[in-house]
PDB file of C-alpha atoms in Angstrom:
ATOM      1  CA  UNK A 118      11.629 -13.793 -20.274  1.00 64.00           C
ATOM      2  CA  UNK A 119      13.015 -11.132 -18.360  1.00 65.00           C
ATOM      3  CA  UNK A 120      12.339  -7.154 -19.383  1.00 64.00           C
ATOM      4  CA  UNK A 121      14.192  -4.695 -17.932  1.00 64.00           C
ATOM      5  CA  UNK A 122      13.121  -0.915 -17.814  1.00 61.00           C
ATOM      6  CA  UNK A 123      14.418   2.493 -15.640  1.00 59.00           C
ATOM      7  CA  UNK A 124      17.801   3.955 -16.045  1.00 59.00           C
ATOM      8  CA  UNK A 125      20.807   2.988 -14.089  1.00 60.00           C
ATOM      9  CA  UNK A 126      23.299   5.584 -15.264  1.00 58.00           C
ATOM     10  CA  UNK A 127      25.109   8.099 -12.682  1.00 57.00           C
ATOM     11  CA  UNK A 128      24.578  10.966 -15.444  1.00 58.00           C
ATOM     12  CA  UNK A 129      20.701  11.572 -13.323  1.00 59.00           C
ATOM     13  CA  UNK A 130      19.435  12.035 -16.714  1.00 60.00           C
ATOM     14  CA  UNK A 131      15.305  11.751 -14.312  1.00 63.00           C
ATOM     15  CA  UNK A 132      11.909  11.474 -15.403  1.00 68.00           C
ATOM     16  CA  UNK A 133      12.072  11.709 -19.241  1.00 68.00           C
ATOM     17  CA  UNK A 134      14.820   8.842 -19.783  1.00 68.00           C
ATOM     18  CA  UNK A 135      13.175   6.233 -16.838  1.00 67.00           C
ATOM     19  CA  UNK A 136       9.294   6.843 -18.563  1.00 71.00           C
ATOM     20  CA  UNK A 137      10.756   6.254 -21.914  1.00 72.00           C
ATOM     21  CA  UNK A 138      12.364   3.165 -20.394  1.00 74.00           C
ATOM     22  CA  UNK A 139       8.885   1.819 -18.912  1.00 76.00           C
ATOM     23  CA  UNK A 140       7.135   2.281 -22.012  1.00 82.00           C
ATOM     24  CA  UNK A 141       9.698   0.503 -23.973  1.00 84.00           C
ATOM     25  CA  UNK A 142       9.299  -2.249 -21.761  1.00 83.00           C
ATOM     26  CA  UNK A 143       5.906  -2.815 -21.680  1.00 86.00           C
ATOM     27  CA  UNK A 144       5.637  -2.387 -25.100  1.00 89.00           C
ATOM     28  CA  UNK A 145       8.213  -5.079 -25.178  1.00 89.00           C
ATOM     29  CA  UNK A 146       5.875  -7.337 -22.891  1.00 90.00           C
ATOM     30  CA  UNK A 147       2.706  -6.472 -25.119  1.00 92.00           C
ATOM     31  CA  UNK A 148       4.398  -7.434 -28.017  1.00 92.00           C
ATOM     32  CA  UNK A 149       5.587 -10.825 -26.878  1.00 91.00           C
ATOM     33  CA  UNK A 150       1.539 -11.239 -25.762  1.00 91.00           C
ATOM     34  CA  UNK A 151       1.102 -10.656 -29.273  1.00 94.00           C
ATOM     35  CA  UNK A 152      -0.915  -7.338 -28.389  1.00 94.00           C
ATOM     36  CA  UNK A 153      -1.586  -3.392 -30.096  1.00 92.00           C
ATOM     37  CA  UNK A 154       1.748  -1.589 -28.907  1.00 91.00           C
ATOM     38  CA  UNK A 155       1.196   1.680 -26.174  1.00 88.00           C
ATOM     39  CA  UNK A 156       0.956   4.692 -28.861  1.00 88.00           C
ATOM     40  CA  UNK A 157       0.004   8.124 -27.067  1.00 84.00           C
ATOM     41  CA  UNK A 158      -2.975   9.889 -28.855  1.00 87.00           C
ATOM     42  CA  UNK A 159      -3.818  13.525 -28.577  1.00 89.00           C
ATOM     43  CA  UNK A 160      -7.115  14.394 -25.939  1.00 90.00           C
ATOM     44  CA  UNK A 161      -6.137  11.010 -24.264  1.00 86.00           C
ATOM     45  CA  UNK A 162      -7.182  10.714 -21.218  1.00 84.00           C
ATOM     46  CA  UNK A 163      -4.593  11.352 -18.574  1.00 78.00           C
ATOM     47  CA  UNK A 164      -4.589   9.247 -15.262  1.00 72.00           C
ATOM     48  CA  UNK A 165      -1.632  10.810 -13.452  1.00 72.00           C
ATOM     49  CA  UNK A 166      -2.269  13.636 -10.937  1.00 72.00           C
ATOM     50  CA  UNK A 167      -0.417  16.415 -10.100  1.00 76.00           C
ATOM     51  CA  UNK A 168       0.286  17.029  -6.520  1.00 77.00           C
ATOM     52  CA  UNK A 169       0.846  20.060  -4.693  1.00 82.00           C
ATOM     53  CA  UNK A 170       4.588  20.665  -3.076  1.00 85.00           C
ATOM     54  CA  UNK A 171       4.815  19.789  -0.193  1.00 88.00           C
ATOM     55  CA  UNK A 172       3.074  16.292  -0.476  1.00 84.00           C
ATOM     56  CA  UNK A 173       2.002  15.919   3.391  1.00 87.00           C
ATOM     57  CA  UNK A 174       0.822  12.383   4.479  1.00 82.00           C
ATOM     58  CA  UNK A 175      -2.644  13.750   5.185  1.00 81.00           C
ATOM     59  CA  UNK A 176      -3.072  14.901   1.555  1.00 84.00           C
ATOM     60  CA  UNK A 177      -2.307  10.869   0.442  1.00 85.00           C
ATOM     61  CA  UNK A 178      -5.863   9.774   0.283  1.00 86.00           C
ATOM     62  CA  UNK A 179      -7.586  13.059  -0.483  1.00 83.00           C
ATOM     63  CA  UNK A 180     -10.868  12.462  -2.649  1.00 82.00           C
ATOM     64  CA  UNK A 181     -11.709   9.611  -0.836  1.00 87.00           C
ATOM     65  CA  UNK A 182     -14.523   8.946   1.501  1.00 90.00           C
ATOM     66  CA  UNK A 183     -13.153   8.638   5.067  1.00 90.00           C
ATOM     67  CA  UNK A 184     -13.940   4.751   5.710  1.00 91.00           C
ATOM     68  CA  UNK A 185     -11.764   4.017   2.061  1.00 92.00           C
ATOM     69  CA  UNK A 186      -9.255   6.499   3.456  1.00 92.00           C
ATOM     70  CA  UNK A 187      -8.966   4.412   6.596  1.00 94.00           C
ATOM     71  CA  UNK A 188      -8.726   1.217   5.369  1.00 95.00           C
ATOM     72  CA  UNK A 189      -5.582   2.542   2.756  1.00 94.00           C
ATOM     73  CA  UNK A 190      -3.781   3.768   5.624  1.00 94.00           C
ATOM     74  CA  UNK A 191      -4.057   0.820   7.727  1.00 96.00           C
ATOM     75  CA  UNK A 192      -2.816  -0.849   4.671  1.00 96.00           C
ATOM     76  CA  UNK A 193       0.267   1.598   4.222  1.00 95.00           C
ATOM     77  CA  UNK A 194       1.598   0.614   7.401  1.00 95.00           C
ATOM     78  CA  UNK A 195       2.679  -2.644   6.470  1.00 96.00           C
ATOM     79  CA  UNK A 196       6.757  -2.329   5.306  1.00 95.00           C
ATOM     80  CA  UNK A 197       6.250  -5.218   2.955  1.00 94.00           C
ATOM     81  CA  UNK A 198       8.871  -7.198   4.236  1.00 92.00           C
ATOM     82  CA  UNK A 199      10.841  -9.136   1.830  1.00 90.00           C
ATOM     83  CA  UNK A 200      10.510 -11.915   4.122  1.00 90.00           C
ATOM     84  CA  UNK A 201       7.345 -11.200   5.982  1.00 92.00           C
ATOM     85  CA  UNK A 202       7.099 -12.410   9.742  1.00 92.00           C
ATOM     86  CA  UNK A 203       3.091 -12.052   8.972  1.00 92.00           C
ATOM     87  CA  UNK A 204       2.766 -15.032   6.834  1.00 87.00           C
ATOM     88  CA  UNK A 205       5.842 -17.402   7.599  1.00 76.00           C
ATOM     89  CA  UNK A 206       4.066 -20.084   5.637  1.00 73.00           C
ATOM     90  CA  UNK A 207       4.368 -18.493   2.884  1.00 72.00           C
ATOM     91  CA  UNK A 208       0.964 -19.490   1.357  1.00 80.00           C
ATOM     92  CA  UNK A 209      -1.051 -15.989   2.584  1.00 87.00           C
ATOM     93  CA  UNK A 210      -0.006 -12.914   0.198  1.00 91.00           C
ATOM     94  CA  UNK A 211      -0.356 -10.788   2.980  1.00 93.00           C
ATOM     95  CA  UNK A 212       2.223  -8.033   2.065  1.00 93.00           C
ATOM     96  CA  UNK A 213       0.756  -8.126  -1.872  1.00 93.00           C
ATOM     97  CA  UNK A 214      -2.559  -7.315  -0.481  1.00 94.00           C
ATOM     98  CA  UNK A 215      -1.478  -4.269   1.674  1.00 95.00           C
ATOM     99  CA  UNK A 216       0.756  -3.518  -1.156  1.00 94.00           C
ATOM    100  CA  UNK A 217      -2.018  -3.130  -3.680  1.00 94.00           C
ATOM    101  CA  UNK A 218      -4.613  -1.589  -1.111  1.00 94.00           C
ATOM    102  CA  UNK A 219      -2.007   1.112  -0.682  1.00 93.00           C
ATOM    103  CA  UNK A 220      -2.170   2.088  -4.376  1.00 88.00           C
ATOM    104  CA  UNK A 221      -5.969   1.330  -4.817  1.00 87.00           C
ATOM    105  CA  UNK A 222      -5.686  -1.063  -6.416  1.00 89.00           C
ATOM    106  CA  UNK A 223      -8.674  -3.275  -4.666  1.00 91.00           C
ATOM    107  CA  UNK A 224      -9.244  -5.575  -7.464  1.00 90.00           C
ATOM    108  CA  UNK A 225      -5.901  -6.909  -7.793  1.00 91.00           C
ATOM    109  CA  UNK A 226      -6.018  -7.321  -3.690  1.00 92.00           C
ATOM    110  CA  UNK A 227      -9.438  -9.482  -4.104  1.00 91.00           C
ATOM    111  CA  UNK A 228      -7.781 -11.246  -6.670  1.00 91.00           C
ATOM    112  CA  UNK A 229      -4.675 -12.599  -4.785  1.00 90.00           C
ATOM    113  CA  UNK A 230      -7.307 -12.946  -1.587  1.00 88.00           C
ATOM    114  CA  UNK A 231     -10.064 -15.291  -3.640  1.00 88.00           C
ATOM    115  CA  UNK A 232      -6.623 -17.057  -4.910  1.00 88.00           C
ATOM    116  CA  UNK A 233      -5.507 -17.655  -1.629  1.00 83.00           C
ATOM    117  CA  UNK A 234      -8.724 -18.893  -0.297  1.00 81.00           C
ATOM    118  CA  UNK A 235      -9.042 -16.213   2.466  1.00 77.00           C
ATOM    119  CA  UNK A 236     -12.539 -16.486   3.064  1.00 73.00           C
ATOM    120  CA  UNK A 237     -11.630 -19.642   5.102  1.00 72.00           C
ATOM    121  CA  UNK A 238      -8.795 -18.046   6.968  1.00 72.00           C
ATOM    122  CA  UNK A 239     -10.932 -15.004   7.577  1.00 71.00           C
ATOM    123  CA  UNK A 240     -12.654 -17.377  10.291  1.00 68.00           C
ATOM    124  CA  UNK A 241     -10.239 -19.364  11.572  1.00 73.00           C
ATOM    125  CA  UNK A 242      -8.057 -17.293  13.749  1.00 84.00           C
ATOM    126  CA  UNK A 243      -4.955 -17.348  11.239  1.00 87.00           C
ATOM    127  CA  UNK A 244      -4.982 -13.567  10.470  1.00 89.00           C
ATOM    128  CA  UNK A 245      -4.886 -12.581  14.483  1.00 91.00           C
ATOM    129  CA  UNK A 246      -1.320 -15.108  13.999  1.00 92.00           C
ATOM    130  CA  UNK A 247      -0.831 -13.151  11.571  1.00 93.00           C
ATOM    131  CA  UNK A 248      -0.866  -9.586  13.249  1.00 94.00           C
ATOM    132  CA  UNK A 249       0.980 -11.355  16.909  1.00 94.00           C
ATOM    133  CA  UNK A 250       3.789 -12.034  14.235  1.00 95.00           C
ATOM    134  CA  UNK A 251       3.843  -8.629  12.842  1.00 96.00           C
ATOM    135  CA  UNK A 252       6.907  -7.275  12.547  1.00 95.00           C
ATOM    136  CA  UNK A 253       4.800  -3.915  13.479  1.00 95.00           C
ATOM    137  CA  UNK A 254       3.982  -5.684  16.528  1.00 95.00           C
ATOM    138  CA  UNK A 255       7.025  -7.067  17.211  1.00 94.00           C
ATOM    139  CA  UNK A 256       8.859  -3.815  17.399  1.00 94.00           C
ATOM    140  CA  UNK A 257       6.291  -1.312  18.136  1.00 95.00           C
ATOM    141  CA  UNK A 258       3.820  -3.136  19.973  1.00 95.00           C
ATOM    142  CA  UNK A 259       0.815  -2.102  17.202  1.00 96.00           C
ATOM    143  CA  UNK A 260       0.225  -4.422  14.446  1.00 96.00           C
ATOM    144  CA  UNK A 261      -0.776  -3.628  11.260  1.00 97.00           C
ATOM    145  CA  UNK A 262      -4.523  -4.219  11.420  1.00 96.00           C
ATOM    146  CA  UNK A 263      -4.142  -7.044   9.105  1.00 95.00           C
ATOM    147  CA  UNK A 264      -7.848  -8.688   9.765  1.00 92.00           C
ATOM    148  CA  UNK A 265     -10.199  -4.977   9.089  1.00 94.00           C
ATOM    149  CA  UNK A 266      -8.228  -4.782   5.619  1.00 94.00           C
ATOM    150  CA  UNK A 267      -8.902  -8.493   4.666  1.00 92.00           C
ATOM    151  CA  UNK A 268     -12.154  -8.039   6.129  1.00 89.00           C
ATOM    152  CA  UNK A 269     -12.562  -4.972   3.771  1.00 92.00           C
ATOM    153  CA  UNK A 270     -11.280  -6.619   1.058  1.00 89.00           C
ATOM    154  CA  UNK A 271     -13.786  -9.752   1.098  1.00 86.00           C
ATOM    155  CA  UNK A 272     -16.142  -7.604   1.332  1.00 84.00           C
ATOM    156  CA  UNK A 273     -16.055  -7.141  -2.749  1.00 73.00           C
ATOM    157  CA  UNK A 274     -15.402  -3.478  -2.568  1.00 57.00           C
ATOM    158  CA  UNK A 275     -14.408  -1.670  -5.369  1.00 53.00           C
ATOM    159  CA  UNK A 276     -14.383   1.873  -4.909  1.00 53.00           C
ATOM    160  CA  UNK A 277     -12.573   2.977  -8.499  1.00 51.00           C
ATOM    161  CA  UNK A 278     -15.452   1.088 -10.043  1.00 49.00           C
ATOM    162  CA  UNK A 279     -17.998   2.318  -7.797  1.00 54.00           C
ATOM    163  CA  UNK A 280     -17.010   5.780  -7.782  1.00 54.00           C
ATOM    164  CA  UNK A 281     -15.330   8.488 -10.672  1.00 50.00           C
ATOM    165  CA  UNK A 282     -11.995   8.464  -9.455  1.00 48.00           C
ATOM    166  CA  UNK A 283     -10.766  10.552 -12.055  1.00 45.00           C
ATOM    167  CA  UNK A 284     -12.439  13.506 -10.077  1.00 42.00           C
ATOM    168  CA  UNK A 285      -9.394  14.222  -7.778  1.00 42.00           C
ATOM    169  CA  UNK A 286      -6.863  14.306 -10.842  1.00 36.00           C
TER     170      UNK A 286
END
């Protein structure tokens, strides 16, 4: 099954019209799971954050202790190549790993790293591969620092569950 969402008109109709879309959508998706619909309640709790103009790189990973902040940028400097010179096998999710360090999102990262077996690659020299075939490396000379991200990553880290988050919205 295939759900669309977002708006694709030239009319620029923004924000309102593309969130409306996404709800749809996964409303769509939690319907055909047989799930409770999204319904917005009053005194919900909000989990979006509203950012200062201008958004400066620095301010990115504000809130967060400087070794989490470091290990998210490293991350962020992958350009997720749609066919990533990384992992030319195609059986290490490298790119969905930076992806979802880059947006905190550490569990999902462990997940597709336990999936992929990393532990085992994590010692076998594949990930330093990995970073010579960089496409970072390739063109700039500086790899994404594939290995301390995995490395963090194995380590079972959570920092949303080990820390209130919700603090810096």
């Amino acid at each position: 099954t295939l759900f669309c969402c977002g708006e694709s008109t030239v009319m620029g109709t923004g924000t309102p019209a593309v969130t409306v879309s996404g709800l749809s959508a996964a409303n769509a998706v939690l319907n055909k799971l047989g799930k409770e619909p999204f319904v917005y309640k009053k005194d919900m709790k909000n989990y979006v954050r509203i950012v200062n103009k201008p958004f400066t790189a620095e301010a990115q990973y504000s809130g967060f202790p400087d070794p989490v902040r470091e290990i998210m940028d490293k991350a962020s400097a992958c350009q997720f190549c749609e066919e990533p010179s990384c992992s030319r096998d195609k059986t290490l999710d490298i790119r969905g790993i930076m992806r979802r360090i880059t947006v905190e999102n550490f569990t999902g990262a462990q997940r597709i790293a336990e999936k992929m077996g990393i532990a085992e690659v994590v010692t076998s020299g594949v990930l330093a591969e990995c970073e010579r075939n960089c496409i970072q490396n390739i063109r700039h000379g500086m790899p994404v620092e594939i290995r301390t991200v995995i490395r963090y990553v194995m380590q079972g880290r959570n920092y949303r569950a080990e820390n209130d988050v919700t603090e810096r919205m």
